[in-house]
mmCIF file of C-alpha atoms in Angstrom:
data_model
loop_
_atom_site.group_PDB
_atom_site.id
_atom_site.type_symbol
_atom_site.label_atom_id
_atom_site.label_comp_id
_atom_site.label_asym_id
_atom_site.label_seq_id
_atom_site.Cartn_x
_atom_site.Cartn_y
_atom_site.Cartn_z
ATOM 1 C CA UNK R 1 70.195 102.792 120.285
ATOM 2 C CA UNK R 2 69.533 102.448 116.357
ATOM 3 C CA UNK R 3 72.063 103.519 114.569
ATOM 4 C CA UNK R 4 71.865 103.417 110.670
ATOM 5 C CA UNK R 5 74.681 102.176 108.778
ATOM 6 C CA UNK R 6 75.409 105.195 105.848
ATOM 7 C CA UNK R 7 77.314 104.013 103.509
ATOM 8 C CA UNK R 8 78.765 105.186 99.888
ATOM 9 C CA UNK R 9 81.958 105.164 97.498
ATOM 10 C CA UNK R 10 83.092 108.228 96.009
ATOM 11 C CA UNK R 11 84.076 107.643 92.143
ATOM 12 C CA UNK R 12 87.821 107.529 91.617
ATOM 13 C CA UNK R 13 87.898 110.432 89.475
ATOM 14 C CA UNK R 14 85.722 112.206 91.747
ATOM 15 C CA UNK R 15 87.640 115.972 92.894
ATOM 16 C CA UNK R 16 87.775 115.131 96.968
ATOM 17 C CA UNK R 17 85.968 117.704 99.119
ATOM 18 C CA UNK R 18 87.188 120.413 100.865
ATOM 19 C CA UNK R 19 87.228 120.072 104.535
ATOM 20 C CA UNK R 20 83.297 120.582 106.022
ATOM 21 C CA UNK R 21 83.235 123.884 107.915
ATOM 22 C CA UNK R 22 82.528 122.180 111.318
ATOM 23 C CA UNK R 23 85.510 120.140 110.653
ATOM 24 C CA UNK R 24 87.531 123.297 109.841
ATOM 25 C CA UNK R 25 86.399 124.961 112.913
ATOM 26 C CA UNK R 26 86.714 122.117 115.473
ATOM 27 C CA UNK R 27 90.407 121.467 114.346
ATOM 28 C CA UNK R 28 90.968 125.322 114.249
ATOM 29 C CA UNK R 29 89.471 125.453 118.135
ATOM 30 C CA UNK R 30 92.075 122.757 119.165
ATOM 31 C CA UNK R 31 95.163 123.710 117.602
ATOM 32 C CA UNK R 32 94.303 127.123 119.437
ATOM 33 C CA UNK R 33 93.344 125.562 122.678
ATOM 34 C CA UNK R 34 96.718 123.288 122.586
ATOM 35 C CA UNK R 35 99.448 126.255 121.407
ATOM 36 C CA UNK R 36 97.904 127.724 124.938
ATOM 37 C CA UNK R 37 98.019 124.969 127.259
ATOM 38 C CA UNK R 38 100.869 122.805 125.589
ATOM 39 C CA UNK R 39 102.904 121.360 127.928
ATOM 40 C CA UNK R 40 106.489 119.229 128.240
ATOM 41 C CA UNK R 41 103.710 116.729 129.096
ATOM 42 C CA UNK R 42 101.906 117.143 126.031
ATOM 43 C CA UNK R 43 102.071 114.286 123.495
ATOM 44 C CA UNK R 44 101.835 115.990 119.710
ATOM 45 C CA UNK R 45 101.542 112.588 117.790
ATOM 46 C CA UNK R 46 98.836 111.743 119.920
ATOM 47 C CA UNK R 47 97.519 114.876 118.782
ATOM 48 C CA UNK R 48 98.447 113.968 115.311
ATOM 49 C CA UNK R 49 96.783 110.433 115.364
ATOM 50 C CA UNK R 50 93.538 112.020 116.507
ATOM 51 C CA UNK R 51 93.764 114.839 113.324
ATOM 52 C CA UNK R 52 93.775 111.678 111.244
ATOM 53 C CA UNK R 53 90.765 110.306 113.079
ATOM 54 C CA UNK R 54 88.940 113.535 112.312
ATOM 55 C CA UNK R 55 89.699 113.861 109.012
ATOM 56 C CA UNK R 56 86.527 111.665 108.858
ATOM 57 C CA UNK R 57 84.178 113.905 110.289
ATOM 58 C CA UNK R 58 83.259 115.034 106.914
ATOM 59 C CA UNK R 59 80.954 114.158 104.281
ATOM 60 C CA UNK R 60 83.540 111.462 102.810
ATOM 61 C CA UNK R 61 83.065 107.870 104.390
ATOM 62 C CA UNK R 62 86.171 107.010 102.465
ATOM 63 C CA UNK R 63 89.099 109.176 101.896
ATOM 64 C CA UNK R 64 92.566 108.298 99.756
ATOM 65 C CA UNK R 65 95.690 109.016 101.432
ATOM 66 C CA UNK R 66 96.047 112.520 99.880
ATOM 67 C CA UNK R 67 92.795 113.332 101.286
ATOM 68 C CA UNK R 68 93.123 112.243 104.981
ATOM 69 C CA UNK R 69 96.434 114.304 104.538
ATOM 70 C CA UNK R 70 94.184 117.941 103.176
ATOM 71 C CA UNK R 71 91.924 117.407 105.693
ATOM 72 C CA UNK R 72 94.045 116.472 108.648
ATOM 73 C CA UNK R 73 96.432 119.218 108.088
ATOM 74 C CA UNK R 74 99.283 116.707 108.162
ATOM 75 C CA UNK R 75 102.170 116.197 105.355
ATOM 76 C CA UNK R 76 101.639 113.377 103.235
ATOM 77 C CA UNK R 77 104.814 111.384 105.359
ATOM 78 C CA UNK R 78 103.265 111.718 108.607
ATOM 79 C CA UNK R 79 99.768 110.985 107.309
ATOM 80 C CA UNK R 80 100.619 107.830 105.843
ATOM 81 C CA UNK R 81 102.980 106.641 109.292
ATOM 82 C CA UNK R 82 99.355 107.558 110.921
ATOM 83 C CA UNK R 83 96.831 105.647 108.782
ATOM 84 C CA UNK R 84 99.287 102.737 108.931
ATOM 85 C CA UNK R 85 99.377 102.763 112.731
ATOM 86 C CA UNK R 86 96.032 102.937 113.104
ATOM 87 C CA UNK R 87 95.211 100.457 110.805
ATOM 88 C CA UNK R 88 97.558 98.265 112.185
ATOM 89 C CA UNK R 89 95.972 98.572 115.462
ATOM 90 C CA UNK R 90 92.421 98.192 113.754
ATOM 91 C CA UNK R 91 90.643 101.361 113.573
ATOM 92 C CA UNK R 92 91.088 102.345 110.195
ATOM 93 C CA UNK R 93 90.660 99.814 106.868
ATOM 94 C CA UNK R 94 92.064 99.666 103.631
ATOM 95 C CA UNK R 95 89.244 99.599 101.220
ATOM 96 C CA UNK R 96 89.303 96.486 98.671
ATOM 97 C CA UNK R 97 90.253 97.109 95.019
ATOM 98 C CA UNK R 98 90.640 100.629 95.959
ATOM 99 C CA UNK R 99 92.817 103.518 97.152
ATOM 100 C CA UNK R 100 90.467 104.477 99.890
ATOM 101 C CA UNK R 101 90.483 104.266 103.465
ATOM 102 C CA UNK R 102 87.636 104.189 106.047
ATOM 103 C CA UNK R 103 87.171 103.980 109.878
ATOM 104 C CA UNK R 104 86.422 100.477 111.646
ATOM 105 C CA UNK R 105 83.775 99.802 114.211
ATOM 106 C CA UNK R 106 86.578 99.350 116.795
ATOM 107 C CA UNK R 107 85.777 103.444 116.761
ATOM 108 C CA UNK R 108 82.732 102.903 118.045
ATOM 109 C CA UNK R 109 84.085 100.976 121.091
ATOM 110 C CA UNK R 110 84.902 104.585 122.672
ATOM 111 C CA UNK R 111 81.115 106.232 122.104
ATOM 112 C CA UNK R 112 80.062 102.672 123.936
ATOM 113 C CA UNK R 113 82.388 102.800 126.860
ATOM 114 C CA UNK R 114 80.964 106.454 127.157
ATOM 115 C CA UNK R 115 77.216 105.711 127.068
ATOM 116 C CA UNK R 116 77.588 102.655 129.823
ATOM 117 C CA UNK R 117 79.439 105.144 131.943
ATOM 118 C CA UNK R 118 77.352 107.702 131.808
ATOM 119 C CA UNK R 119 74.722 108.014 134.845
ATOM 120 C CA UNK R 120 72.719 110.948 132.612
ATOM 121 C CA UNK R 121 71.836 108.458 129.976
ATOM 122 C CA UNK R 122 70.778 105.617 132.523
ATOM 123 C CA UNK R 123 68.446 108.441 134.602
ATOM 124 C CA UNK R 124 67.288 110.304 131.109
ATOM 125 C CA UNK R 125 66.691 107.076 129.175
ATOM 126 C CA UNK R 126 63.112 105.693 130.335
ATOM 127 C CA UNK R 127 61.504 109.020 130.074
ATOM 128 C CA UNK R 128 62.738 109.666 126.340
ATOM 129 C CA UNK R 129 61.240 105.942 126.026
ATOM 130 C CA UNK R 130 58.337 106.755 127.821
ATOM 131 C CA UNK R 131 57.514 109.783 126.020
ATOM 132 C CA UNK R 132 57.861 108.409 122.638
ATOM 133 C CA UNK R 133 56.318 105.103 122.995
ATOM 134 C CA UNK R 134 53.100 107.733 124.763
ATOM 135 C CA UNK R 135 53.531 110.608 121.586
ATOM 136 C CA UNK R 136 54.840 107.918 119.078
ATOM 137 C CA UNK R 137 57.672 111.019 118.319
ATOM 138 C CA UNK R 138 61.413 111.439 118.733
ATOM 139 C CA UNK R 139 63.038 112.280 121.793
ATOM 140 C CA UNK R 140 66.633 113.272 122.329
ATOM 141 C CA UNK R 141 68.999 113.879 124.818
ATOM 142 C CA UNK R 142 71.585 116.282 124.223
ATOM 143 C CA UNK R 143 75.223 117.607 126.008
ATOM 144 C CA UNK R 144 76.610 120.453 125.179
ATOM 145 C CA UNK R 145 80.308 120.548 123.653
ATOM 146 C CA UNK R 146 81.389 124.585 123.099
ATOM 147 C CA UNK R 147 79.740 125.435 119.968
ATOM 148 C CA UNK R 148 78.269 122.507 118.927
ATOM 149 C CA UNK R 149 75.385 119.553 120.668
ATOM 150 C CA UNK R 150 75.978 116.058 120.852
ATOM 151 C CA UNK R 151 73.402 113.753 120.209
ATOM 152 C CA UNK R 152 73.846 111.367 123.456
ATOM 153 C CA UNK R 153 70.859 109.547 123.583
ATOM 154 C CA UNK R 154 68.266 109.013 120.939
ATOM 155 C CA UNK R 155 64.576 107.470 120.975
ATOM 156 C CA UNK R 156 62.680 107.273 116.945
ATOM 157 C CA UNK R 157 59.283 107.967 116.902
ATOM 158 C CA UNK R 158 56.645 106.380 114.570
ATOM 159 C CA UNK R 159 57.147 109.892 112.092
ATOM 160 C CA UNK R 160 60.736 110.224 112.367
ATOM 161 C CA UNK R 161 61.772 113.242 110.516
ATOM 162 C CA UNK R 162 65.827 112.537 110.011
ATOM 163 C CA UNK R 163 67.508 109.211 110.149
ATOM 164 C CA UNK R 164 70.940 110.794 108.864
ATOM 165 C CA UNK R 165 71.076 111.636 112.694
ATOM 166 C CA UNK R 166 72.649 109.513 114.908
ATOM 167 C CA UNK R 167 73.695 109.026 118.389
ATOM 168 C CA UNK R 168 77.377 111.225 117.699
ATOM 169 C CA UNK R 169 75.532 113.682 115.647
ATOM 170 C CA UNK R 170 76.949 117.613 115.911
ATOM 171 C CA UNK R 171 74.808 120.228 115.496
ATOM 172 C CA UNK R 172 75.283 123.736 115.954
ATOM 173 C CA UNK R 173 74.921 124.591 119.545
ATOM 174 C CA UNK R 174 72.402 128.085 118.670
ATOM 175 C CA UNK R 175 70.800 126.447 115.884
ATOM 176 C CA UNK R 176 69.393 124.026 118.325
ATOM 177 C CA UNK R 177 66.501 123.885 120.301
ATOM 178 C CA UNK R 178 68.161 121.527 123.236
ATOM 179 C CA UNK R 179 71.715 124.169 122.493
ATOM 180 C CA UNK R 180 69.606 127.350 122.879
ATOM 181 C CA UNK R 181 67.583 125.655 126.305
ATOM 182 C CA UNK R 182 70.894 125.064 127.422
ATOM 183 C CA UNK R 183 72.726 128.363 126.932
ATOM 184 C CA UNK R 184 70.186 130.233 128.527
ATOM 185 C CA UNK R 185 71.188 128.412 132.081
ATOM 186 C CA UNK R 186 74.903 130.253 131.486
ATOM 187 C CA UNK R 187 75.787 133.979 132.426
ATOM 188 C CA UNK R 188 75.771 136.491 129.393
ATOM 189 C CA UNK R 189 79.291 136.065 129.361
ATOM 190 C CA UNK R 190 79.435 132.698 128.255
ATOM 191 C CA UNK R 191 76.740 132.621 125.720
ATOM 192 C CA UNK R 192 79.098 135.286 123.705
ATOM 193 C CA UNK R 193 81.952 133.233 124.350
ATOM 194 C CA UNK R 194 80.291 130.279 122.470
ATOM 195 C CA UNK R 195 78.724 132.278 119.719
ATOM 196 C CA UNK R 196 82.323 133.840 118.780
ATOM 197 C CA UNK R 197 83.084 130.220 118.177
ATOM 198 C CA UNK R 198 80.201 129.074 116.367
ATOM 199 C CA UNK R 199 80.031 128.602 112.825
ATOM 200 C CA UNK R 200 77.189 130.805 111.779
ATOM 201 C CA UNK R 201 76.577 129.348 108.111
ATOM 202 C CA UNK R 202 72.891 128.854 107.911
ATOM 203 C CA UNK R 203 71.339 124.605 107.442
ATOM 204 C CA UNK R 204 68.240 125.964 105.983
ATOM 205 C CA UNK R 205 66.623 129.089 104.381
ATOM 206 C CA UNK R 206 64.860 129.723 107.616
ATOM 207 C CA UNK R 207 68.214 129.596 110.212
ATOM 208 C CA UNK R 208 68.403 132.481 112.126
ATOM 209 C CA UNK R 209 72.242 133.486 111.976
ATOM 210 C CA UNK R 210 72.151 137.227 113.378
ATOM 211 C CA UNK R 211 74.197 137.176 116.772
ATOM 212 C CA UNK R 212 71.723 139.629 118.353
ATOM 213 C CA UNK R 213 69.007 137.722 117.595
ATOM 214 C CA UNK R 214 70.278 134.113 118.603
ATOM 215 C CA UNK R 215 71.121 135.593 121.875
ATOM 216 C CA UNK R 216 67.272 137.100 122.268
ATOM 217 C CA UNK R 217 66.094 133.622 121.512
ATOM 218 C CA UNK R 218 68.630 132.571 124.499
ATOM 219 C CA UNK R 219 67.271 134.961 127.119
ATOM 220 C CA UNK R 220 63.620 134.734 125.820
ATOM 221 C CA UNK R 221 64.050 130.517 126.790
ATOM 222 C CA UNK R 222 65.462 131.390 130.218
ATOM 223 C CA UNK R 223 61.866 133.258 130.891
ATOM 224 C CA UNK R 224 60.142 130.632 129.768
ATOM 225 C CA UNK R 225 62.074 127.454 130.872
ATOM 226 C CA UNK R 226 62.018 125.857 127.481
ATOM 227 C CA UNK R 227 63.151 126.479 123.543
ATOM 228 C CA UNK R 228 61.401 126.211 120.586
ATOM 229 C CA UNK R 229 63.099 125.688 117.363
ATOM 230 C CA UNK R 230 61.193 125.889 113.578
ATOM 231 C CA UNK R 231 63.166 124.757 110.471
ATOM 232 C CA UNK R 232 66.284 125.517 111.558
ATOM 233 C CA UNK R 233 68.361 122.532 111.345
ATOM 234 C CA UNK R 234 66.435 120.245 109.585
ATOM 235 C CA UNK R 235 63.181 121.363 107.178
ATOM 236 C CA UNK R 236 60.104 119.706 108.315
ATOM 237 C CA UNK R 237 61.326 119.959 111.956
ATOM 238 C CA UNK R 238 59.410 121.319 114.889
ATOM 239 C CA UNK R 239 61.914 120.880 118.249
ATOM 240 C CA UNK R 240 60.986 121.694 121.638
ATOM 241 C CA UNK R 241 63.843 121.323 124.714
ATOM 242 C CA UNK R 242 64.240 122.088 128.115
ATOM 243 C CA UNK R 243 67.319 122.087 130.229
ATOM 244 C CA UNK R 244 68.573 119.600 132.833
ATOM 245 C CA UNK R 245 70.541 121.029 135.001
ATOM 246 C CA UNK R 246 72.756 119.771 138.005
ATOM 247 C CA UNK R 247 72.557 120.647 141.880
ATOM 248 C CA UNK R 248 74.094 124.300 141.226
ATOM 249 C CA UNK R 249 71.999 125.573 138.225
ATOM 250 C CA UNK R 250 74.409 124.830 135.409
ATOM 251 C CA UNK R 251 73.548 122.769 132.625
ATOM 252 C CA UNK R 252 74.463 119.622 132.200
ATOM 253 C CA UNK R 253 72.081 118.282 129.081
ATOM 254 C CA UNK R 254 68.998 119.247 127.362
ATOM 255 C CA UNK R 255 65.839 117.101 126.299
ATOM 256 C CA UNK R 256 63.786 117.757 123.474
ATOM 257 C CA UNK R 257 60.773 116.113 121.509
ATOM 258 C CA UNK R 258 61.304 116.445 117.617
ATOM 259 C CA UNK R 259 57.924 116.449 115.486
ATOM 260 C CA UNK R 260 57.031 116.683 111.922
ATOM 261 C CA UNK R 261 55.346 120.082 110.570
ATOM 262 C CA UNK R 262 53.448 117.553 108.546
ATOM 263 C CA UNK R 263 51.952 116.700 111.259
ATOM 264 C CA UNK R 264 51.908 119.677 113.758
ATOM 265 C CA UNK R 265 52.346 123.350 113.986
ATOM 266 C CA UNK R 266 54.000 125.422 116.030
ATOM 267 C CA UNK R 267 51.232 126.219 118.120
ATOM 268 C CA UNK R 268 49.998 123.190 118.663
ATOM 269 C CA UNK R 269 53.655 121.897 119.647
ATOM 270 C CA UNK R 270 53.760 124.241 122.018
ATOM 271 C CA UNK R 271 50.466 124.038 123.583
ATOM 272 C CA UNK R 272 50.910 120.252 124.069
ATOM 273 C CA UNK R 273 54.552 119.371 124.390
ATOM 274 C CA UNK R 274 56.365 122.756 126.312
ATOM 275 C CA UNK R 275 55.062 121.207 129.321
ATOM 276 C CA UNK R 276 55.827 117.897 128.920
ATOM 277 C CA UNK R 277 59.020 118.321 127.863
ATOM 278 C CA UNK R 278 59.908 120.696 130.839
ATOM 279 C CA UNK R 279 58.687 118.317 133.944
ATOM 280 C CA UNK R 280 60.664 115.504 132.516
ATOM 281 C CA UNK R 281 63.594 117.826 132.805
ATOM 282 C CA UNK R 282 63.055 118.688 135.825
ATOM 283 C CA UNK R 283 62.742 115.011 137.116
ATOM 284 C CA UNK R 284 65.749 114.672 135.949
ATOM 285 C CA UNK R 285 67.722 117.617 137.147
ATOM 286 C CA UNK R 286 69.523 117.446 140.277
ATOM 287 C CA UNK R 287 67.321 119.607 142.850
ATOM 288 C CA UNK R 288 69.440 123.205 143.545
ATOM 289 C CA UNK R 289 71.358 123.099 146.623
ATOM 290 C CA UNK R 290 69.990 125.415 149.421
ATOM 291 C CA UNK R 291 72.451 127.869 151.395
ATOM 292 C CA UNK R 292 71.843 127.447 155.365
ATOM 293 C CA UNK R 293 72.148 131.164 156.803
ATOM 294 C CA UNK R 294 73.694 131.145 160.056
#
């Protein structure tokens, strides 16, 4: 995968950011989802070491002490036992001539580990390649975490439209076309349980944020087996998706071709790609399993 180093240095006397409303929500979700299910076998500074990890989800790439501490939720004490811990064991770097801190590549040992052991990637992989060596555009795969997508897999076109998104990247699950392909392969139920937990702050002027609405969008893909998303996430973006799903119907990833509306338009995307994109889902979907009657 190509992944684009970003790098920059916030001034010294620059006021640190507030916590990025993804971030917010995502450390909001776990402290919920661990006061439920903590346990005498639950490890909080674990827990804690991971809030420090976070804290770089943001827009900062490097953070002072003070603000790993704001946005890890942590008191300054434990925050700086943390950061020295971790840098001690690699993952985190003092910045030269500065107060800053920043996250190693050693991170990136985890996402690596992931993508080798995951059999989706290896079965996905040569027909993102194939289709974007064929349309020269971007293909993605996609898993879906709760209220957000994960970028798992990642093939640049010749017109790539975004390179500020990487393999990692989060977007907002209904905001998505892979997200909304996706949700429509999951009971009502579910689909409202996920939009109560998304962040519905719009990306662009053109993100559809009205909870009835996202949820027509939902059903509307499950007629037609795919998604088509406009603008939403990124301006100049046209995304089309379909869902893979495994041998019971649920889904376990969605695909999707990204083009440029510099290049196409909406009808013209979906003339020419909603097929495409759908039968290499469904190559790569698990076929539904059958009940015998007796």
């Amino acid at each position: 995968m190509r992944k684009p180093s970003r790098t920059s240095l916030r001034p010294a006397s620059a006021k640190p950011a507030a916590p990025s409303p993804v971030r917010t929500e995502r450390a909001d979700a776990g402290a919920a989802v661990t006061e439920k299910k903590r346990s005498s076998l639950f490890v909080g500074s674990t827990e804690k070491a991971f809030q420090v990890l976070h804290a770089f989800d943001g827009p900062l790439r490097f953070m002072t002490l003070a603000d790993i501490a704001r946005a890890s939720g942590l008191d300054r004490s434990a925050a700086q036992r943390l950061v020295h811990t971790l840098e001690t064991l690699g993952y985190i770097r003092r910045v030269p001539d500065t107060r800053n801190y920043a996250l190693t590549s050693k991170v990136l040992q985890f996402s690596y580990s992931y993508i080798r052991a995951n059999e989706l990637i290896d079965k996905a992989s040569p027909y993102l390649l194939d289709i974007s060596r064929r349309l020269g555009e971007t293909t993605n795969l996609h898993e879906l975490d709760g209220p957000e997508v994960v970028f798992v897999a990642r093939f640049p076109g010749q017109h790539m439209n975004n390179i500020d998104i990487v393999v990692g990247s989060r977007l907002p699950t209904f905001f998505t076309s892979s997200g909304t392909a996706m949700l429509s392969q999951l009971s009502e139920e579910e689909q409202r349980e996920i939009l109560a937990r998304t962040n519905l702050s719009p990306r662009t002027p053109f993100t559809v944020t009205d909870p009835e609405a996202l949820l027509a969008r939902v059903k509307q893909a499950g007629e037609r087996g795919y998604a088509m998303i406009v603008n939403e996430t990124v301006m100049g973006d046209i995304s089309i998706s379909a869902p893979i799903t495994d041998e019971h119907g649920r889904p376990v990833a969605g695909i999707n071709i990204s083009v440029p509306t510099s290049r196409w338009t909406p009808e013209r995307a979906e003339a020419e790609l909603a097929q495409e994109i759908q039968v290499a889902a469904t190559s790569i979907s698990k076929p539904k399993l059958t009940r015998v009657s007796s």
